[in-house]
XYZ file of C-alpha atoms in Angstrom:
612
model
C 143.860 259.545 208.968
C 142.424 256.643 210.386
C 141.488 256.391 214.309
C 140.140 253.647 216.379
C 137.008 254.304 219.156
C 137.489 251.833 221.924
C 135.172 251.584 224.893
C 135.537 249.076 227.715
C 135.690 247.459 231.425
C 131.982 249.020 232.245
C 129.380 246.914 229.643
C 128.898 247.029 226.595
C 132.509 247.319 224.739
C 133.244 248.060 221.255
C 135.251 248.957 218.633
C 134.765 251.519 215.838
C 137.257 252.775 213.297
C 137.104 256.576 211.932
C 138.284 257.632 208.233
C 138.049 261.096 206.375
C 135.391 261.702 209.819
C 133.125 258.850 208.330
C 132.769 255.260 210.307
C 133.713 252.720 208.949
C 133.079 249.763 211.622
C 131.824 249.215 214.134
C 131.109 246.272 216.456
C 129.103 245.617 220.315
C 132.111 242.896 221.737
C 129.539 240.920 223.329
C 128.537 240.035 219.012
C 131.952 237.830 219.152
C 132.399 236.761 222.348
C 128.226 235.252 223.029
C 128.481 236.969 226.387
C 125.602 239.957 227.075
C 126.600 242.786 227.712
C 130.343 241.940 227.857
C 131.919 244.232 229.485
C 135.643 242.963 228.665
C 138.381 244.537 226.165
C 136.440 244.449 223.031
C 139.648 242.576 220.556
C 137.401 240.802 218.263
C 135.573 244.274 217.900
C 139.266 245.784 216.846
C 140.376 243.024 214.929
C 137.200 243.478 212.635
C 137.185 246.736 212.991
C 141.088 245.931 211.325
C 139.816 243.754 209.134
C 137.142 245.604 207.703
C 139.396 248.934 207.353
C 141.892 247.079 205.611
C 144.474 248.182 207.680
C 146.618 247.074 210.758
C 146.849 248.339 214.301
C 150.220 250.120 212.877
C 148.391 251.783 210.373
C 146.255 253.867 213.090
C 147.127 257.457 213.867
C 145.097 257.525 217.382
C 143.289 255.715 219.687
C 140.761 257.007 221.487
C 139.073 255.846 224.984
C 135.057 256.528 225.539
C 136.242 257.940 229.467
C 138.550 259.116 231.295
C 139.834 256.297 234.693
C 141.023 259.107 237.053
C 138.837 261.960 237.012
C 135.421 258.589 237.423
C 138.285 257.511 240.537
C 138.238 261.147 242.348
C 134.292 260.628 242.124
C 133.400 257.108 243.720
C 136.338 258.965 246.065
C 134.848 261.415 246.608
C 131.225 259.354 247.128
C 133.357 257.301 249.788
C 134.073 259.899 251.745
C 131.223 261.933 251.933
C 128.881 259.478 252.406
C 131.116 257.540 255.669
C 130.481 255.337 257.481
C 127.548 253.679 255.018
C 129.534 253.607 252.124
C 132.021 251.334 253.665
C 130.466 247.690 252.219
C 130.508 249.532 248.162
C 134.509 250.870 249.043
C 135.152 247.355 249.925
C 134.399 245.746 247.057
C 135.623 248.777 243.887
C 139.460 249.645 245.776
C 141.036 246.614 244.765
C 139.154 246.367 241.419
C 140.305 249.769 240.570
C 143.834 249.928 242.670
C 144.899 246.026 240.794
C 143.535 247.361 237.055
C 141.040 250.556 236.133
C 143.251 252.789 238.640
C 146.285 252.352 235.581
C 143.948 251.486 232.780
C 146.318 253.233 230.428
C 148.959 251.097 231.039
C 146.349 247.820 230.716
C 144.888 248.968 226.832
C 148.417 249.647 225.935
C 149.435 245.835 227.427
C 145.846 244.549 225.448
C 146.459 247.015 222.057
C 149.459 245.146 221.936
C 148.256 241.562 221.188
C 146.905 243.177 218.310
C 147.943 242.790 214.582
C 150.565 245.536 213.740
C 150.762 246.154 216.776
C 154.485 246.095 216.358
C 154.567 248.417 214.274
C 152.241 251.232 215.924
C 153.671 255.100 216.997
C 150.439 256.270 217.442
C 148.832 258.851 220.326
C 146.608 257.089 223.224
C 144.329 259.378 224.324
C 140.730 259.632 226.213
C 137.799 261.729 226.564
C 135.891 262.236 228.158
C 132.313 260.392 228.630
C 129.601 262.333 228.531
C 131.724 264.694 225.022
C 132.249 261.148 223.340
C 128.259 260.458 223.914
C 127.695 264.598 222.193
C 130.357 263.666 219.397
C 128.379 260.566 218.872
C 125.088 262.256 218.586
C 125.626 265.249 216.327
C 129.180 264.557 214.219
C 127.601 261.910 212.350
C 124.179 263.505 211.825
C 122.719 265.077 208.752
C 122.940 268.285 210.769
C 124.722 271.882 210.629
C 123.957 272.849 214.074
C 122.222 271.304 216.608
C 121.376 271.062 219.553
C 123.284 268.347 221.912
C 120.973 265.941 224.452
C 122.977 263.303 226.370
C 120.593 261.773 229.575
C 122.366 258.507 231.162
C 123.767 256.548 234.445
C 126.782 258.042 234.982
C 130.175 258.890 233.493
C 132.704 260.314 235.325
C 130.830 262.954 237.052
C 128.726 264.402 234.639
C 124.576 262.205 233.853
C 123.035 265.022 232.226
C 124.821 267.501 229.698
C 123.026 270.101 226.665
C 125.530 270.876 224.019
C 125.483 272.991 221.075
C 126.660 272.027 217.793
C 128.041 273.848 214.563
C 129.989 272.601 211.761
C 133.051 270.912 214.055
C 132.943 272.795 217.339
C 131.163 270.967 219.712
C 130.233 273.223 223.404
C 129.152 271.400 226.428
C 127.267 274.703 227.879
C 125.299 272.819 230.953
C 125.551 269.057 232.641
C 123.958 268.058 235.502
C 126.257 265.668 238.032
C 125.685 262.239 239.514
C 124.873 261.584 241.666
C 121.454 263.165 240.524
C 120.731 261.027 237.468
C 117.803 260.406 235.169
C 119.885 257.072 233.747
C 120.331 255.855 237.486
C 116.361 256.744 238.876
C 115.064 254.733 235.860
C 117.484 251.826 237.270
C 116.170 252.194 240.150
C 112.534 251.384 239.525
C 114.176 248.926 237.007
C 115.648 247.085 240.182
C 112.672 247.680 242.890
C 110.322 245.962 239.452
C 112.292 242.566 240.274
C 114.115 243.269 236.433
C 118.429 243.539 235.711
C 119.850 246.877 236.125
C 121.719 248.076 232.746
C 119.273 245.505 231.060
C 115.809 245.433 232.248
C 114.983 249.036 231.385
C 113.653 248.032 227.819
C 111.395 245.656 229.899
C 110.059 248.784 232.769
C 109.739 250.768 229.206
C 107.704 247.923 228.111
C 104.908 247.083 231.146
C 104.395 250.850 231.735
C 101.649 251.037 228.539
C 100.063 248.643 231.305
C 99.709 250.352 234.491
C 98.172 252.874 235.724
C 100.767 255.704 236.854
C 99.366 256.526 240.077
C 102.305 256.568 241.629
C 103.446 259.821 239.894
C 102.695 262.015 242.611
C 104.354 260.345 244.879
C 108.021 259.834 243.167
C 107.711 263.833 242.602
C 107.464 264.746 246.128
C 110.319 262.760 247.626
C 112.105 261.336 244.832
C 113.338 264.184 242.360
C 113.011 267.416 242.490
C 112.363 268.704 238.286
C 112.921 272.885 237.719
C 111.231 274.309 235.007
C 114.682 274.304 232.844
C 114.493 270.666 233.250
C 117.232 270.670 235.708
C 116.842 267.519 238.538
C 117.929 266.482 241.873
C 117.182 263.314 243.940
C 116.990 263.175 247.351
C 119.843 260.404 248.060
C 117.945 259.152 251.366
C 115.600 256.894 248.559
C 118.198 255.089 246.794
C 121.912 253.003 247.636
C 123.778 253.481 244.756
C 126.576 255.697 246.082
C 126.781 254.067 249.069
C 125.200 250.535 248.585
C 125.754 247.044 246.794
C 121.162 247.668 245.629
C 119.851 250.348 243.665
C 117.627 251.233 246.376
C 117.253 252.176 249.901
C 114.743 250.377 253.240
C 113.154 254.261 253.059
C 112.357 253.359 249.011
C 110.549 250.496 250.019
C 108.881 251.745 252.569
C 107.347 254.457 250.618
C 105.775 252.544 248.230
C 104.714 249.699 251.129
C 106.753 246.864 249.944
C 109.940 245.548 249.601
C 111.229 244.477 245.469
C 109.960 242.512 243.613
C 111.806 238.723 243.538
C 112.853 238.252 239.341
C 111.154 235.977 237.714
C 108.237 235.909 239.837
C 104.425 236.578 238.458
C 104.374 240.514 237.971
C 101.514 242.227 239.010
C 99.479 245.319 238.056
C 101.108 247.636 240.884
C 104.710 246.461 239.284
C 102.948 248.222 236.114
C 101.392 251.089 237.893
C 104.699 251.540 238.621
C 106.389 251.361 235.028
C 103.745 253.608 234.401
C 104.580 256.107 237.205
C 107.873 256.467 236.367
C 107.849 256.738 232.497
C 105.219 259.507 233.045
C 108.710 261.296 235.535
C 111.165 260.162 232.881
C 109.254 261.815 229.394
C 108.505 264.824 232.054
C 112.147 265.181 233.199
C 113.456 264.846 228.804
C 110.456 267.472 227.441
C 112.017 270.022 230.641
C 115.404 268.855 229.340
C 114.544 269.142 225.309
C 112.510 272.369 225.957
C 115.117 274.344 227.658
C 118.152 272.967 225.101
C 115.939 274.730 222.497
C 115.688 278.058 224.161
C 119.515 277.756 225.100
C 120.857 276.785 221.935
C 117.725 278.833 219.408
C 118.178 275.799 217.159
C 115.848 273.888 215.097
C 117.440 270.664 215.461
C 118.554 268.112 218.427
C 120.946 265.563 218.758
C 120.413 262.576 220.706
C 123.365 260.344 222.614
C 123.146 258.430 226.149
C 121.024 255.473 227.636
C 118.147 257.534 228.064
C 117.871 258.358 224.729
C 117.156 254.805 223.972
C 113.953 255.330 225.650
C 111.983 255.603 222.461
C 108.507 257.078 224.054
C 109.911 259.694 225.857
C 111.783 260.328 221.813
C 108.599 260.291 220.505
C 106.815 262.832 223.049
C 109.323 265.491 222.401
C 108.817 265.119 218.109
C 104.433 264.889 219.077
C 104.962 268.044 221.261
C 106.795 269.736 217.790
C 109.305 271.693 220.929
C 112.684 270.972 217.928
C 111.956 270.516 213.308
C 114.192 267.112 213.826
C 115.051 264.988 216.055
C 118.325 262.951 215.329
C 119.156 260.087 217.519
C 122.329 257.997 217.597
C 121.613 254.259 217.447
C 123.807 253.121 219.668
C 123.498 255.861 221.614
C 124.728 253.218 225.009
C 128.220 253.254 226.211
C 128.943 250.591 222.847
C 128.874 254.096 220.432
C 130.508 256.165 223.318
C 133.638 254.333 220.592
C 132.237 256.163 217.402
C 131.537 258.968 219.732
C 134.840 259.382 221.256
C 137.075 258.294 217.522
C 134.795 261.483 216.447
C 135.382 263.472 218.849
C 139.175 263.183 218.507
C 138.844 263.833 214.313
C 136.858 266.831 214.692
C 137.930 268.369 218.295
C 141.764 267.274 219.058
C 143.221 267.013 214.694
C 140.596 270.062 214.037
C 139.589 267.765 210.930
C 135.687 269.405 209.371
C 132.703 266.900 208.651
C 131.653 265.003 206.110
C 129.444 267.244 203.320
C 126.311 267.389 204.401
C 123.342 266.898 202.922
C 120.211 268.143 205.410
C 118.364 264.709 204.779
C 120.997 261.267 205.595
C 123.201 260.659 207.689
C 126.844 259.216 207.713
C 125.817 256.599 210.298
C 125.106 253.806 207.045
C 121.784 253.043 208.326
C 123.836 252.019 211.785
C 125.002 248.718 208.854
C 128.902 248.661 210.131
C 129.756 245.143 211.298
C 130.340 241.721 209.583
C 129.060 240.641 206.171
C 129.785 237.380 205.420
C 129.485 236.440 201.119
C 127.603 233.935 199.753
C 130.680 231.481 199.588
C 131.723 231.548 203.113
C 128.347 231.273 204.034
C 127.397 228.295 202.499
C 130.804 227.141 203.979
C 130.009 227.463 206.830
C 127.006 226.200 207.064
C 128.044 223.224 205.992
C 130.867 222.792 208.589
C 127.154 223.282 210.601
C 125.065 220.601 209.667
C 122.279 222.723 207.553
C 120.700 221.465 204.632
C 119.809 224.231 202.494
C 118.661 225.689 198.774
C 120.248 228.252 197.013
C 118.025 230.276 194.905
C 119.729 233.643 193.199
C 119.759 236.342 194.367
C 116.045 238.184 191.940
C 115.271 234.513 194.172
C 116.004 235.230 197.805
C 113.086 238.152 198.435
C 110.641 236.087 196.609
C 110.524 233.374 198.712
C 110.797 234.539 202.133
C 107.947 237.273 201.185
C 106.246 233.692 200.736
C 107.359 232.761 204.166
C 106.146 235.577 205.571
C 102.716 235.213 204.644
C 102.363 231.671 205.461
C 102.701 232.387 208.573
C 106.084 231.444 209.423
C 108.007 233.312 211.778
C 112.024 233.700 209.572
C 115.279 233.969 210.942
C 116.426 236.807 208.067
C 120.639 237.405 208.597
C 121.173 239.734 205.049
C 124.286 241.882 205.158
C 126.336 243.657 207.492
C 125.294 242.797 211.163
C 123.936 245.888 213.030
C 125.333 248.024 215.655
C 123.973 249.510 218.477
C 120.508 246.900 220.902
C 118.327 247.258 217.786
C 117.771 244.427 214.583
C 117.286 246.543 212.292
C 116.495 243.417 208.647
C 119.894 242.970 209.040
C 120.019 240.124 212.270
C 116.370 240.278 213.002
C 113.274 237.759 212.934
C 110.669 238.485 211.003
C 106.543 237.579 211.003
C 103.143 239.060 209.080
C 101.981 241.683 211.711
C 98.449 240.608 210.791
C 98.334 237.418 212.650
C 96.744 237.727 216.192
C 98.750 235.611 217.934
C 102.244 236.478 216.288
C 103.339 239.022 219.944
C 102.761 235.836 221.769
C 104.365 232.893 219.597
C 107.292 234.938 219.110
C 107.438 236.061 222.762
C 107.011 232.314 224.774
C 108.448 230.191 221.773
C 110.667 231.698 219.363
C 112.166 234.475 221.978
C 111.329 232.855 225.590
C 111.089 235.845 227.100
C 108.413 237.710 228.876
C 104.787 237.547 226.852
C 103.870 241.076 227.903
C 107.283 242.298 225.657
C 106.235 244.027 222.493
C 107.365 243.830 219.110
C 108.261 246.536 216.479
C 107.278 247.677 212.907
C 109.408 247.306 210.102
C 107.663 249.659 207.520
C 108.712 251.386 204.386
C 109.572 255.122 204.478
C 106.859 255.505 201.990
C 104.258 254.244 203.458
C 104.650 254.772 206.991
C 102.179 257.870 207.649
C 99.393 255.600 205.645
C 99.759 252.892 209.394
C 101.304 255.028 211.917
C 100.360 259.187 213.650
C 103.956 259.612 211.812
C 105.575 260.927 208.876
C 109.433 261.346 209.406
C 112.436 259.212 209.653
C 112.695 256.182 211.987
C 115.894 253.867 210.733
C 116.510 253.395 213.736
C 113.869 252.584 215.921
C 113.973 255.210 218.405
C 110.497 256.716 217.713
C 107.426 255.740 219.287
C 104.184 256.676 217.709
C 100.606 255.349 217.140
C 99.150 253.609 214.839
C 97.040 255.203 212.813
C 93.078 255.525 214.149
C 92.052 254.213 210.737
C 94.253 251.078 211.086
C 92.520 250.252 214.386
C 89.808 247.868 216.045
C 87.318 249.587 217.586
C 87.612 247.403 221.144
C 84.353 245.657 222.770
C 82.539 247.220 225.494
C 83.833 244.352 228.066
C 87.109 244.736 226.022
C 87.350 248.475 227.187
C 86.960 247.254 230.674
C 90.103 245.037 230.440
C 93.251 246.562 233.034
C 96.623 245.634 232.404
C 98.211 242.273 231.479
C 94.488 241.704 230.754
C 94.411 243.830 227.392
C 97.617 242.153 226.133
C 95.627 239.355 223.853
C 92.824 241.548 222.592
C 93.850 242.629 218.935
C 93.264 246.379 219.165
C 94.576 247.455 214.941
C 94.596 245.562 211.373
C 98.656 244.313 212.517
C 97.963 243.283 215.998
C 101.678 241.326 216.458
C 102.896 245.492 216.120
C 100.381 247.378 218.617
C 101.324 247.517 222.049
C 97.836 247.844 224.103
C 97.704 251.051 224.208
C 97.968 251.571 220.078
C 101.485 252.498 220.342
C 104.413 251.096 218.430
C 108.411 252.075 218.062
C 108.872 251.699 214.846
C 111.632 251.324 211.815
C 110.875 252.847 208.433
C 113.107 251.440 206.593
C 114.559 253.119 203.790
C 115.526 251.815 200.428
C 119.137 253.545 200.057
C 120.714 252.337 203.166
C 119.108 248.334 202.967
C 118.351 247.826 199.581
C 116.969 243.868 200.136
C 115.175 244.440 203.322
C 112.778 247.263 201.823
C 112.526 244.619 198.485
C 111.301 242.419 201.334
C 108.652 244.771 202.222
C 108.017 245.943 199.169
C 107.314 241.707 198.087
C 104.907 241.439 201.631
C 102.934 244.416 200.387
C 102.044 242.893 196.665
C 101.410 239.236 198.855
C 98.663 241.291 201.894
C 98.754 244.375 201.414
C 100.974 244.882 204.233
C 104.153 247.255 203.940
C 104.481 246.714 207.616
C 106.514 243.144 209.045
C 107.410 242.711 212.991
C 111.055 243.038 213.613
C 112.852 241.604 216.354
C 116.549 240.814 216.819
C 117.221 237.834 216.197
C 118.396 236.265 219.902
C 116.673 234.461 222.546
C 116.361 236.533 225.949
C 120.333 236.549 227.039
C 122.096 235.912 224.148
C 123.607 238.599 221.989
C 122.048 239.299 218.780
C 123.622 236.722 216.256
C 127.059 237.450 214.238
C 127.685 235.064 212.247
C 125.869 232.378 210.018
C 127.408 229.723 212.780
C 125.237 231.442 215.184
C 122.198 231.870 213.397
C 121.892 228.246 212.712
C 122.596 227.514 216.414
C 119.587 230.057 217.285
C 117.273 228.737 214.174
C 117.739 224.762 215.868
C 117.353 225.973 219.108
C 114.062 227.818 218.464
C 111.119 227.540 216.626
C 111.909 229.551 214.423
C 110.474 227.704 211.555
C 112.948 229.222 208.776
C 115.880 230.501 208.315
C 117.108 232.861 205.164
C 121.231 233.503 205.228
C 121.965 235.421 201.865
C 121.177 233.347 199.752
C 120.335 229.930 201.327
C 117.310 228.927 202.656
C 116.981 226.779 205.671
C 113.218 225.295 206.760
C 112.943 223.527 209.583
C 111.230 220.238 208.304
C 113.781 219.321 206.441
C 117.444 219.286 208.904
C 118.854 216.952 210.674
C 116.926 216.728 214.466
C 119.818 215.267 216.398
C 121.437 219.441 215.626
C 118.335 220.802 217.293
C 119.794 222.150 221.184
C 117.689 223.421 223.804
C 118.035 226.940 223.581
C 115.472 227.941 226.742
C 117.635 227.689 228.847
C 121.095 228.495 227.406
C 122.115 231.361 228.416
C 122.247 233.480 231.894
C 118.342 235.799 232.292
C 119.039 239.214 231.411
């Protein structure tokens, strides 16, 4: 039985194909259209999934959408009616879209599906899963656990914003929910908006900014905005927010409470924004910790699965692990709405069709390292690079890893495109920009000259799984870059008294460890453990780099510039290479050096994409 899952029409549209209870293919639409967070119908992603699965739509038994539009419409109407007349402006904006398209999504989906190959032979069913059911299914069913507590947290689905569930075998029961307008995701997004970043995109920036600040607003937030109970349930005072009734996240009362209007986007950051970021991060961590403790107590389980946009807050995830609330944690790598496509398909397989889970070994999950996107043969790569005008050297399978390790050891920034593209927001060594973590200037160079993004944003380390505990305060799998832990004490550099007195953004250029390019200002790092069985070539590259330098760690950031989706094809990789100061590019077995390229093919990538 083949099942196709779809998420669309809000943000991060995606498609996923499940066969035999396992993901066969999954991808976000943005990777094909090159439009960040593309919310349109994922026709390119669907076409890819069907091609990868060796089938067409006629071979699909069920197509499953990741949420229920009528329930969402019910929530909108009830919210507007409860807030009359304040919500009229928002109502006037939203209702025409719903009455024209979204309310009749079943017909819209069928109309779009009829454009796919094999649609004339399709007589399968079109099903709808609830939003948090999709999140929970994406968390539990691909996990390596036979039973587990399941925690989902995001902005909002239909009504639910937070759920605690219990997974046992092929059953998954949601035991408790918190409903809109009370939402940790929307609270965090309100501060994202207030500090001048883009909602549904800039939350990563807020998390990265937090270590520069002092959490001096925690008491203000806890006494005015949110009431968090011991069991993790919470309540938000809607006087301070505008997302129910207006077109912004925060109200004038919110601005009065914090003494200023929202920061203007792209204006200089001040210590105040850093302190706000530190404060809301601390509050979020406290709420998540209480929810995790209650999930442990209410389910009796020793393992936890997580999904939803808030589950991408890797700092909070790291705190759950550090506190040892659970023996083990597994987090869906595509925790946001894109992963809802996969969750909807898996919910159909197990909960609708009643099919068993694939064999679970308690160690490796069923996500294949999240490498579920397109791959390109060496022949296809060369044809595409030739058409783009690239100049390259071809090396054998045995030559690409040592040649790349040499480039990295020389201090060069390397674009690295190998194998199947990752599913989810993180680059995991298939579509990555790599660098030497020992370089004290690499973090600033990559941010300002390659990524064209804010200088304060940290980079993640990829580390050989076998070596992780020697370099970080972590001895566990973190294959999806969703856990934060500190750099090991023995790897840190003692700071001078003058450096200790630095505050906020002044800390940025102070080397803090043997691997300064991936050590944040609080000595933390967002860690990816690299496993030989899921990405053997990337594992071999880290091993070769260690042989040359003694470091089993590389800087790993996504292969894109600010505002651009992660590259998908060899052409995408070459364009980004020629539009930035990346010095070398390795695509399959092809090695490109910037100095050898035709200068007429250079592009100005700095302002090519809308800022995120």
